[in-house]
PDB file of C-alpha atoms in Angstrom:
ATOM      1  CA  UNK V 384      19.585  -2.795   6.057  1.00  0.00           C
ATOM      2  CA  UNK V 385      17.497  -3.256   2.641  1.00  0.00           C
ATOM      3  CA  UNK V 386      14.934  -5.643   5.652  1.00  0.00           C
ATOM      4  CA  UNK V 387      15.057  -3.177   7.853  1.00  0.00           C
ATOM      5  CA  UNK V 388      13.798  -0.356   4.563  1.00  0.00           C
ATOM      6  CA  UNK V 389      11.407  -3.074   4.105  1.00  0.00           C
ATOM      7  CA  UNK V 390       9.818  -3.253   7.240  1.00  0.00           C
ATOM      8  CA  UNK V 391       9.528   0.649   8.045  1.00  0.00           C
ATOM      9  CA  UNK V 392       7.500   0.618   4.453  1.00  0.00           C
ATOM     10  CA  UNK V 393       5.518  -1.903   5.981  1.00  0.00           C
ATOM     11  CA  UNK V 394       4.785  -0.442   9.516  1.00  0.00           C
ATOM     12  CA  UNK V 395       3.603   3.303   7.075  1.00  0.00           C
ATOM     13  CA  UNK V 396       1.305   1.813   4.600  1.00  0.00           C
ATOM     14  CA  UNK V 397       0.268   0.292   7.848  1.00  0.00           C
ATOM     15  CA  UNK V 398      -0.537   3.553   9.482  1.00  0.00           C
ATOM     16  CA  UNK V 399      -1.650   5.470   6.165  1.00  0.00           C
ATOM     17  CA  UNK V 400      -4.657   2.550   6.008  1.00  0.00           C
ATOM     18  CA  UNK V 401      -5.093   3.017   8.980  1.00  0.00           C
ATOM     19  CA  UNK V 402      -5.422   7.337   9.179  1.00  0.00           C
ATOM     20  CA  UNK V 403      -6.615   6.830   5.284  1.00  0.00           C
ATOM     21  CA  UNK V 404     -10.534   4.336   6.735  1.00  0.00           C
ATOM     22  CA  UNK V 405     -11.645   6.254   9.720  1.00  0.00           C
ATOM     23  CA  UNK V 406     -10.755   9.836   7.244  1.00  0.00           C
ATOM     24  CA  UNK V 407     -12.954   7.996   5.259  1.00  0.00           C
ATOM     25  CA  UNK V 408     -16.300   7.712   7.671  1.00  0.00           C
ATOM     26  CA  UNK V 409     -16.194  11.229   6.761  1.00  0.00           C
ATOM     27  CA  UNK V 410     -15.522  12.195   3.699  1.00  0.00           C
ATOM     28  CA  UNK V 411     -15.355   9.837   0.103  1.00  0.00           C
ATOM     29  CA  UNK V 412     -12.920   7.667  -0.696  1.00  0.00           C
ATOM     30  CA  UNK V 413     -12.041   9.901  -3.444  1.00  0.00           C
ATOM     31  CA  UNK V 414     -11.732  12.553  -2.043  1.00  0.00           C
ATOM     32  CA  UNK V 415      -9.313  11.343   0.681  1.00  0.00           C
ATOM     33  CA  UNK V 416      -7.228   9.924  -2.425  1.00  0.00           C
ATOM     34  CA  UNK V 417      -6.976  12.780  -4.386  1.00  0.00           C
ATOM     35  CA  UNK V 418      -6.467  15.531  -1.518  1.00  0.00           C
ATOM     36  CA  UNK V 419      -3.310  13.312   0.039  1.00  0.00           C
ATOM     37  CA  UNK V 420      -1.810  13.055  -3.627  1.00  0.00           C
ATOM     38  CA  UNK V 421      -2.105  16.421  -3.831  1.00  0.00           C
ATOM     39  CA  UNK V 422      -0.224  17.430  -0.841  1.00  0.00           C
ATOM     40  CA  UNK V 423       2.462  14.347  -0.823  1.00  0.00           C
ATOM     41  CA  UNK V 424       3.413  15.289  -3.921  1.00  0.00           C
ATOM     42  CA  UNK V 425       3.714  18.688  -3.277  1.00  0.00           C
ATOM     43  CA  UNK V 426       5.222  17.836   0.223  1.00  0.00           C
ATOM     44  CA  UNK V 427       7.713  15.221  -2.630  1.00  0.00           C
ATOM     45  CA  UNK V 428       8.934  18.718  -4.819  1.00  0.00           C
ATOM     46  CA  UNK V 429       9.564  20.630  -1.969  1.00  0.00           C
ATOM     47  CA  UNK V 430      11.838  17.740  -0.797  1.00  0.00           C
ATOM     48  CA  UNK V 431      13.560  16.873  -3.805  1.00  0.00           C
ATOM     49  CA  UNK V 432      14.289  20.302  -4.835  1.00  0.00           C
ATOM     50  CA  UNK V 433      16.989  21.145  -6.984  1.00  0.00           C
ATOM     51  CA  UNK V 434      18.007  17.605  -6.495  1.00  0.00           C
ATOM     52  CA  UNK V 435      15.509  16.354  -8.495  1.00  0.00           C
ATOM     53  CA  UNK V 436      17.657  16.987 -11.254  1.00  0.00           C
ATOM     54  CA  UNK V 437      20.975  14.975 -10.681  1.00  0.00           C
ATOM     55  CA  UNK V 438      18.492  12.204  -9.117  1.00  0.00           C
ATOM     56  CA  UNK V 439      16.722  11.578 -12.313  1.00  0.00           C
ATOM     57  CA  UNK V 440      20.460  11.520 -13.971  1.00  0.00           C
ATOM     58  CA  UNK V 441      20.083   8.583 -15.650  1.00  0.00           C
ATOM     59  CA  UNK V 442      18.477   7.933 -18.799  1.00  0.00           C
ATOM     60  CA  UNK V 443      14.769   8.466 -19.600  1.00  0.00           C
ATOM     61  CA  UNK V 444      13.387   5.560 -20.588  1.00  0.00           C
ATOM     62  CA  UNK V 445      15.321   3.404 -18.054  1.00  0.00           C
ATOM     63  CA  UNK V 446      12.055   5.466 -15.126  1.00  0.00           C
ATOM     64  CA  UNK V 447       9.765   6.777 -16.282  1.00  0.00           C
ATOM     65  CA  UNK V 448       7.589   3.433 -18.336  1.00  0.00           C
ATOM     66  CA  UNK V 449       7.957   2.003 -14.963  1.00  0.00           C
ATOM     67  CA  UNK V 450       6.891   5.300 -13.183  1.00  0.00           C
ATOM     68  CA  UNK V 451       4.114   5.634 -14.871  1.00  0.00           C
ATOM     69  CA  UNK V 452       3.111   2.055 -15.081  1.00  0.00           C
ATOM     70  CA  UNK V 453       3.243   2.592 -10.771  1.00  0.00           C
ATOM     71  CA  UNK V 454       1.711   5.198 -10.672  1.00  0.00           C
ATOM     72  CA  UNK V 455      -2.074   3.830 -12.414  1.00  0.00           C
ATOM     73  CA  UNK V 456      -1.967   0.311 -11.219  1.00  0.00           C
ATOM     74  CA  UNK V 457      -1.521   2.169  -7.072  1.00  0.00           C
ATOM     75  CA  UNK V 458      -3.655   4.403  -8.772  1.00  0.00           C
ATOM     76  CA  UNK V 459      -6.726   1.706  -9.890  1.00  0.00           C
ATOM     77  CA  UNK V 460      -5.391  -0.773  -7.180  1.00  0.00           C
ATOM     78  CA  UNK V 461      -6.754   1.798  -4.071  1.00  0.00           C
ATOM     79  CA  UNK V 462      -9.403   2.131  -5.746  1.00  0.00           C
ATOM     80  CA  UNK V 463     -10.213  -1.545  -5.926  1.00  0.00           C
ATOM     81  CA  UNK V 464      -9.543  -1.755  -2.395  1.00  0.00           C
ATOM     82  CA  UNK V 465     -11.817   1.013  -1.498  1.00  0.00           C
ATOM     83  CA  UNK V 466     -14.721  -0.659  -2.906  1.00  0.00           C
ATOM     84  CA  UNK V 467     -14.268  -3.330  -2.013  1.00  0.00           C
ATOM     85  CA  UNK V 468     -14.330  -2.371   1.844  1.00  0.00           C
ATOM     86  CA  UNK V 469     -17.206  -0.596   1.380  1.00  0.00           C
ATOM     87  CA  UNK V 470     -19.034  -3.790  -0.340  1.00  0.00           C
ATOM     88  CA  UNK V 471     -17.492  -6.633   1.794  1.00  0.00           C
ATOM     89  CA  UNK V 472     -16.042  -7.302   4.879  1.00  0.00           C
ATOM     90  CA  UNK V 473     -12.770  -5.959   6.242  1.00  0.00           C
ATOM     91  CA  UNK V 474     -11.725  -9.167   7.566  1.00  0.00           C
ATOM     92  CA  UNK V 475     -12.474 -11.053   3.947  1.00  0.00           C
ATOM     93  CA  UNK V 476     -10.773  -7.688   1.972  1.00  0.00           C
ATOM     94  CA  UNK V 477      -7.882  -6.660   3.269  1.00  0.00           C
ATOM     95  CA  UNK V 478      -5.639 -10.030   3.148  1.00  0.00           C
ATOM     96  CA  UNK V 479      -7.507 -11.463  -0.355  1.00  0.00           C
ATOM     97  CA  UNK V 480      -5.345  -7.508  -1.366  1.00  0.00           C
ATOM     98  CA  UNK V 481      -2.317  -7.966   0.261  1.00  0.00           C
ATOM     99  CA  UNK V 482      -1.557 -11.158  -1.476  1.00  0.00           C
ATOM    100  CA  UNK V 483      -0.343  -9.116  -4.185  1.00  0.00           C
ATOM    101  CA  UNK V 484       3.014  -9.397  -2.660  1.00  0.00           C
ATOM    102  CA  UNK V 485       3.162 -13.034  -3.953  1.00  0.00           C
ATOM    103  CA  UNK V 486       3.549 -11.600  -7.764  1.00  0.00           C
ATOM    104  CA  UNK V 487       6.476  -9.689  -7.469  1.00  0.00           C
ATOM    105  CA  UNK V 488       8.064 -13.277  -6.027  1.00  0.00           C
ATOM    106  CA  UNK V 489       6.850 -15.107  -9.126  1.00  0.00           C
ATOM    107  CA  UNK V 490       8.643 -12.331 -11.107  1.00  0.00           C
ATOM    108  CA  UNK V 491      11.336 -11.967  -9.368  1.00  0.00           C
ATOM    109  CA  UNK V 492      11.982 -15.146  -9.397  1.00  0.00           C
ATOM    110  CA  UNK V 493      10.868 -15.258 -12.618  1.00  0.00           C
ATOM    111  CA  UNK V 494      13.776 -13.259 -13.608  1.00  0.00           C
ATOM    112  CA  UNK V 495      16.205 -15.483 -11.935  1.00  0.00           C
ATOM    113  CA  UNK V 496      16.202 -14.485  -8.541  1.00  0.00           C
ATOM    114  CA  UNK V 497      17.190 -16.626  -6.128  1.00  0.00           C
ATOM    115  CA  UNK V 498      16.618 -16.361  -2.436  1.00  0.00           C
ATOM    116  CA  UNK V 499      17.951 -18.370   0.096  1.00  0.00           C
ATOM    117  CA  UNK V 500      16.078 -21.459   1.462  1.00  0.00           C
ATOM    118  CA  UNK V 501      14.745 -19.538   4.984  1.00  0.00           C
ATOM    119  CA  UNK V 502      13.555 -17.118   3.782  1.00  0.00           C
ATOM    120  CA  UNK V 503      11.617 -18.516   1.184  1.00  0.00           C
ATOM    121  CA  UNK V 504      10.697 -19.930   3.942  1.00  0.00           C
ATOM    122  CA  UNK V 505       9.781 -16.735   5.865  1.00  0.00           C
ATOM    123  CA  UNK V 506       8.254 -15.416   2.465  1.00  0.00           C
ATOM    124  CA  UNK V 507       5.593 -18.123   2.698  1.00  0.00           C
ATOM    125  CA  UNK V 508       5.178 -17.283   6.920  1.00  0.00           C
ATOM    126  CA  UNK V 509       4.883 -14.600   6.350  1.00  0.00           C
ATOM    127  CA  UNK V 510       2.026 -14.142   3.842  1.00  0.00           C
ATOM    128  CA  UNK V 511       0.378 -16.674   6.277  1.00  0.00           C
ATOM    129  CA  UNK V 512       0.628 -14.255   9.465  1.00  0.00           C
ATOM    130  CA  UNK V 513      -1.192 -11.901   6.937  1.00  0.00           C
ATOM    131  CA  UNK V 514      -4.071 -13.976   6.270  1.00  0.00           C
ATOM    132  CA  UNK V 515      -4.466 -14.529   9.919  1.00  0.00           C
ATOM    133  CA  UNK V 516      -3.784 -11.131  11.041  1.00  0.00           C
ATOM    134  CA  UNK V 517      -6.248  -9.730   9.253  1.00  0.00           C
ATOM    135  CA  UNK V 518      -9.081 -11.792  10.275  1.00  0.00           C
ATOM    136  CA  UNK V 519     -10.679 -13.415   7.852  1.00  0.00           C
ATOM    137  CA  UNK V 520     -13.977 -14.952   8.156  1.00  0.00           C
ATOM    138  CA  UNK V 521     -16.585 -15.900   5.756  1.00  0.00           C
ATOM    139  CA  UNK V 522     -19.185 -17.861   7.539  1.00  0.00           C
ATOM    140  CA  UNK V 523     -22.763 -17.080   6.863  1.00  0.00           C
ATOM    141  CA  UNK V 524     -21.826 -14.454   4.327  1.00  0.00           C
ATOM    142  CA  UNK V 525     -19.727 -16.528   1.399  1.00  0.00           C
ATOM    143  CA  UNK V 526     -22.270 -15.642  -1.095  1.00  0.00           C
ATOM    144  CA  UNK V 527     -22.747 -11.923  -0.402  1.00  0.00           C
ATOM    145  CA  UNK V 528     -18.658 -11.668  -0.449  1.00  0.00           C
ATOM    146  CA  UNK V 529     -18.899 -11.583  -4.969  1.00  0.00           C
ATOM    147  CA  UNK V 530     -18.274  -8.622  -6.054  1.00  0.00           C
ATOM    148  CA  UNK V 531     -16.058  -7.462  -3.587  1.00  0.00           C
ATOM    149  CA  UNK V 532     -13.837 -10.336  -3.648  1.00  0.00           C
ATOM    150  CA  UNK V 533     -13.276 -10.606  -7.011  1.00  0.00           C
ATOM    151  CA  UNK V 534     -12.253  -6.282  -6.690  1.00  0.00           C
ATOM    152  CA  UNK V 535      -9.763  -7.498  -3.908  1.00  0.00           C
ATOM    153  CA  UNK V 536      -8.794  -9.591  -6.475  1.00  0.00           C
ATOM    154  CA  UNK V 537      -8.227  -6.955  -8.852  1.00  0.00           C
ATOM    155  CA  UNK V 538      -6.501  -5.048  -6.075  1.00  0.00           C
ATOM    156  CA  UNK V 539      -4.289  -7.460  -5.405  1.00  0.00           C
ATOM    157  CA  UNK V 540      -3.179  -8.231  -9.123  1.00  0.00           C
ATOM    158  CA  UNK V 541      -2.366  -4.293  -9.320  1.00  0.00           C
ATOM    159  CA  UNK V 542      -0.939  -3.494  -5.960  1.00  0.00           C
ATOM    160  CA  UNK V 543       1.650  -6.409  -7.475  1.00  0.00           C
ATOM    161  CA  UNK V 544       2.087  -4.956 -10.337  1.00  0.00           C
ATOM    162  CA  UNK V 545       2.758  -1.564  -8.873  1.00  0.00           C
ATOM    163  CA  UNK V 546       5.543  -2.325  -6.032  1.00  0.00           C
ATOM    164  CA  UNK V 547       7.386  -4.518  -9.210  1.00  0.00           C
ATOM    165  CA  UNK V 548       7.351  -1.748 -10.787  1.00  0.00           C
ATOM    166  CA  UNK V 549       8.445   0.985  -8.547  1.00  0.00           C
ATOM    167  CA  UNK V 550      11.162  -1.611  -8.082  1.00  0.00           C
ATOM    168  CA  UNK V 551      11.988  -0.949 -11.310  1.00  0.00           C
ATOM    169  CA  UNK V 552      12.400   2.547 -12.098  1.00  0.00           C
ATOM    170  CA  UNK V 553      13.914   2.983  -8.684  1.00  0.00           C
ATOM    171  CA  UNK V 554      17.096   0.888 -10.184  1.00  0.00           C
ATOM    172  CA  UNK V 555      17.460   3.684 -12.602  1.00  0.00           C
ATOM    173  CA  UNK V 556      15.716   6.721 -10.164  1.00  0.00           C
ATOM    174  CA  UNK V 557      14.550   6.660  -7.315  1.00  0.00           C
ATOM    175  CA  UNK V 558      13.218  10.606  -7.013  1.00  0.00           C
ATOM    176  CA  UNK V 559      12.780  10.275 -10.618  1.00  0.00           C
ATOM    177  CA  UNK V 560      10.515   6.858 -10.227  1.00  0.00           C
ATOM    178  CA  UNK V 561       8.972   8.447  -6.720  1.00  0.00           C
ATOM    179  CA  UNK V 562       7.794  11.709  -8.681  1.00  0.00           C
ATOM    180  CA  UNK V 563       6.468  10.243 -11.499  1.00  0.00           C
ATOM    181  CA  UNK V 564       4.561   7.772  -9.619  1.00  0.00           C
ATOM    182  CA  UNK V 565       3.411  10.007  -7.253  1.00  0.00           C
ATOM    183  CA  UNK V 566       1.787  12.619 -10.038  1.00  0.00           C
ATOM    184  CA  UNK V 567       0.362  10.300 -11.988  1.00  0.00           C
ATOM    185  CA  UNK V 568      -1.325   8.606  -9.470  1.00  0.00           C
ATOM    186  CA  UNK V 569      -2.242  12.148  -8.921  1.00  0.00           C
ATOM    187  CA  UNK V 570      -3.870  13.201 -11.747  1.00  0.00           C
ATOM    188  CA  UNK V 571      -5.953  10.292 -12.196  1.00  0.00           C
ATOM    189  CA  UNK V 572      -7.327  10.452  -8.290  1.00  0.00           C
ATOM    190  CA  UNK V 573      -8.500  13.816  -8.642  1.00  0.00           C
ATOM    191  CA  UNK V 574      -9.868  13.918 -11.967  1.00  0.00           C
ATOM    192  CA  UNK V 575     -11.796  11.055 -10.583  1.00  0.00           C
ATOM    193  CA  UNK V 576     -13.047  12.759  -7.417  1.00  0.00           C
ATOM    194  CA  UNK V 577     -13.873  15.704  -9.948  1.00  0.00           C
ATOM    195  CA  UNK V 578     -16.184  13.475 -12.116  1.00  0.00           C
ATOM    196  CA  UNK V 579     -17.730  12.581  -8.851  1.00  0.00           C
ATOM    197  CA  UNK V 580     -17.742  16.217  -7.150  1.00  0.00           C
ATOM    198  CA  UNK V 581     -22.070  15.959  -7.989  1.00  0.00           C
ATOM    199  CA  UNK V 582     -22.432  12.690  -7.209  1.00  0.00           C
ATOM    200  CA  UNK V 583     -24.190  11.582  -3.729  1.00  0.00           C
ATOM    201  CA  UNK V 584     -22.316  11.385  -0.510  1.00  0.00           C
ATOM    202  CA  UNK V 585     -20.597  11.969   2.814  1.00  0.00           C
ATOM    203  CA  UNK V 586     -19.356  15.490   2.983  1.00  0.00           C
ATOM    204  CA  UNK V 587     -16.796  17.694   1.876  1.00  0.00           C
ATOM    205  CA  UNK V 588     -12.974  18.478   2.717  1.00  0.00           C
ATOM    206  CA  UNK V 589     -12.777  21.642   5.560  1.00  0.00           C
ATOM    207  CA  UNK V 590      -9.644  23.006   6.345  1.00  0.00           C
ATOM    208  CA  UNK V 591      -9.778  20.781   9.551  1.00  0.00           C
ATOM    209  CA  UNK V 592      -9.139  18.003   7.369  1.00  0.00           C
ATOM    210  CA  UNK V 593      -6.278  19.261   5.352  1.00  0.00           C
ATOM    211  CA  UNK V 594      -4.215  18.421   8.642  1.00  0.00           C
ATOM    212  CA  UNK V 595      -4.914  14.532   8.893  1.00  0.00           C
ATOM    213  CA  UNK V 596      -4.998  14.575   5.232  1.00  0.00           C
ATOM    214  CA  UNK V 597      -0.986  15.929   4.829  1.00  0.00           C
ATOM    215  CA  UNK V 598      -0.173  13.164   7.378  1.00  0.00           C
ATOM    216  CA  UNK V 599      -1.629  10.016   5.224  1.00  0.00           C
ATOM    217  CA  UNK V 600       0.021  11.773   2.400  1.00  0.00           C
ATOM    218  CA  UNK V 601       3.459  11.650   3.766  1.00  0.00           C
ATOM    219  CA  UNK V 602       2.859   8.777   5.184  1.00  0.00           C
ATOM    220  CA  UNK V 603       2.778   6.871   2.108  1.00  0.00           C
ATOM    221  CA  UNK V 604       4.833   8.880   0.407  1.00  0.00           C
ATOM    222  CA  UNK V 605       6.765   7.638   2.875  1.00  0.00           C
ATOM    223  CA  UNK V 606       6.600   4.471   2.970  1.00  0.00           C
ATOM    224  CA  UNK V 607       6.597   4.334  -0.803  1.00  0.00           C
ATOM    225  CA  UNK V 608       9.992   6.053  -0.544  1.00  0.00           C
ATOM    226  CA  UNK V 609      12.026   3.339   2.179  1.00  0.00           C
ATOM    227  CA  UNK V 610      10.023   0.665  -0.455  1.00  0.00           C
ATOM    228  CA  UNK V 611      12.342   1.971  -3.280  1.00  0.00           C
ATOM    229  CA  UNK V 612      15.573   2.332  -1.482  1.00  0.00           C
ATOM    230  CA  UNK V 613      15.378  -1.175   0.417  1.00  0.00           C
ATOM    231  CA  UNK V 614      14.579  -2.698  -3.002  1.00  0.00           C
ATOM    232  CA  UNK V 615      17.954  -1.138  -4.609  1.00  0.00           C
ATOM    233  CA  UNK V 616      20.048  -4.089  -2.585  1.00  0.00           C
ATOM    234  CA  UNK V 617      18.084  -6.241  -2.649  1.00  0.00           C
ATOM    235  CA  UNK V 618      15.522  -9.059  -3.950  1.00  0.00           C
ATOM    236  CA  UNK V 619      12.588  -8.074  -4.921  1.00  0.00           C
ATOM    237  CA  UNK V 620      10.928 -11.589  -4.362  1.00  0.00           C
ATOM    238  CA  UNK V 621      12.346 -10.706  -1.023  1.00  0.00           C
ATOM    239  CA  UNK V 622      12.201  -7.336   0.241  1.00  0.00           C
ATOM    240  CA  UNK V 623       8.096  -7.044  -1.305  1.00  0.00           C
ATOM    241  CA  UNK V 624       6.468  -9.570   1.342  1.00  0.00           C
ATOM    242  CA  UNK V 625       8.429  -8.093   3.944  1.00  0.00           C
ATOM    243  CA  UNK V 626       6.877  -4.500   3.053  1.00  0.00           C
ATOM    244  CA  UNK V 627       3.830  -6.132   2.827  1.00  0.00           C
ATOM    245  CA  UNK V 628       3.696  -7.109   6.532  1.00  0.00           C
ATOM    246  CA  UNK V 629       1.195  -3.870   6.665  1.00  0.00           C
ATOM    247  CA  UNK V 630      -2.253  -5.818   7.197  1.00  0.00           C
ATOM    248  CA  UNK V 631      -0.626  -6.912  10.485  1.00  0.00           C
ATOM    249  CA  UNK V 632      -0.122  -2.838  11.204  1.00  0.00           C
ATOM    250  CA  UNK V 633      -4.329  -1.751  10.428  1.00  0.00           C
ATOM    251  CA  UNK V 634      -4.746  -4.750  13.318  1.00  0.00           C
ATOM    252  CA  UNK V 635      -2.743  -3.828  15.618  1.00  0.00           C
ATOM    253  CA  UNK V 636      -3.985   0.000  15.113  1.00  0.00           C
ATOM    254  CA  UNK V 637      -7.319  -0.335  15.009  1.00  0.00           C
ATOM    255  CA  UNK V 638      -7.066  -2.068  18.662  1.00  0.00           C
ATOM    256  CA  UNK V 639      -5.144   0.519  20.542  1.00  0.00           C
ATOM    257  CA  UNK V 640      -6.668   3.463  19.567  1.00  0.00           C
ATOM    258  CA  UNK V 641     -10.596   2.586  18.276  1.00  0.00           C
ATOM    259  CA  UNK V 642     -10.827  -0.119  20.894  1.00  0.00           C
ATOM    260  CA  UNK V 643     -10.807  -3.007  18.074  1.00  0.00           C
ATOM    261  CA  UNK V 644     -10.774  -6.705  19.826  1.00  0.00           C
ATOM    262  CA  UNK V 645      -8.165  -9.685  18.762  1.00  0.00           C
ATOM    263  CA  UNK V 646      -9.512 -12.305  18.088  1.00  0.00           C
ATOM    264  CA  UNK V 647      -6.431 -15.875  18.794  1.00  0.00           C
ATOM    265  CA  UNK V 648      -6.459 -16.112  15.380  1.00  0.00           C
ATOM    266  CA  UNK V 649      -5.608 -12.514  14.444  1.00  0.00           C
ATOM    267  CA  UNK V 650      -3.422 -12.619  17.837  1.00  0.00           C
ATOM    268  CA  UNK V 651      -1.454 -15.547  16.360  1.00  0.00           C
ATOM    269  CA  UNK V 652      -1.403 -14.244  13.216  1.00  0.00           C
ATOM    270  CA  UNK V 653       0.085 -11.487  14.037  1.00  0.00           C
ATOM    271  CA  UNK V 654       3.092 -13.469  16.777  1.00  0.00           C
ATOM    272  CA  UNK V 655       3.797 -15.612  12.721  1.00  0.00           C
ATOM    273  CA  UNK V 656       3.814 -11.906  10.590  1.00  0.00           C
ATOM    274  CA  UNK V 657       7.302 -11.151  13.402  1.00  0.00           C
ATOM    275  CA  UNK V 658       8.632 -14.713  12.819  1.00  0.00           C
ATOM    276  CA  UNK V 659       8.179 -14.318   9.370  1.00  0.00           C
ATOM    277  CA  UNK V 660       9.635 -11.486   8.639  1.00  0.00           C
ATOM    278  CA  UNK V 661      12.499 -12.693  10.301  1.00  0.00           C
ATOM    279  CA  UNK V 662      13.306 -15.232   8.892  1.00  0.00           C
ATOM    280  CA  UNK V 663      13.258 -13.532   5.083  1.00  0.00           C
ATOM    281  CA  UNK V 664      15.577 -10.775   6.489  1.00  0.00           C
ATOM    282  CA  UNK V 665      18.313 -13.551   6.864  1.00  0.00           C
ATOM    283  CA  UNK V 666      20.608 -14.334   4.783  1.00  0.00           C
TER     284      UNK V 666
END
């Protein structure tokens, strides 16, 4: 069940990234993040309702710091990722950012987690598949990729810290950790959007954009919740990798919806990701 939840999180994150990238062609990334996060906060509060008090029954100190850390690092990671995607090549940036899953694996091993050999093999295979499925291609542009690669590396580290902090906080209370993270990240991206409201760029958010932004926020929220639940009953070193296979989902959606063609390396990478996911879920 934990493996299934982690894979569900990956599918939902991959879909939300695809939607976010699509709508960001018309709107500034900070607008997309701000509106979708505010809407997802409203949805989360409506879903939790009176159950939040019971969900937050654990000592505040056991989840508050972790939820704040998850929210801050998520906001920073998304800002770095979108900037990197704007400056560099998506096929280079995406796999580097997804490589942040390595950090929870290392932290889990350092904390004493001992995955089965087949699970460790699956982790390694899945990470290799993510890199291949995103189709990295540095030929002829390595010199221009420096800033984008640096930002992608920063995003990877921040994403790694975020999913580790989310798992630690969720061990005490999933509802409280989700809410604390969501409120923190929403506050940060809204502040950034207000600070840049006079900047030149794409048009403003229109009422017709709200359903898509709501869907984007709900998908990200559902993915985060699925990962948080999965991390409570399985090794974080395994769950984090299974939940970080989303670039393969984004690649497939781009092919189906926008007609983007998969290279042979990308197609092979998608298959490798699936093989690695199956291995990592064993044990």
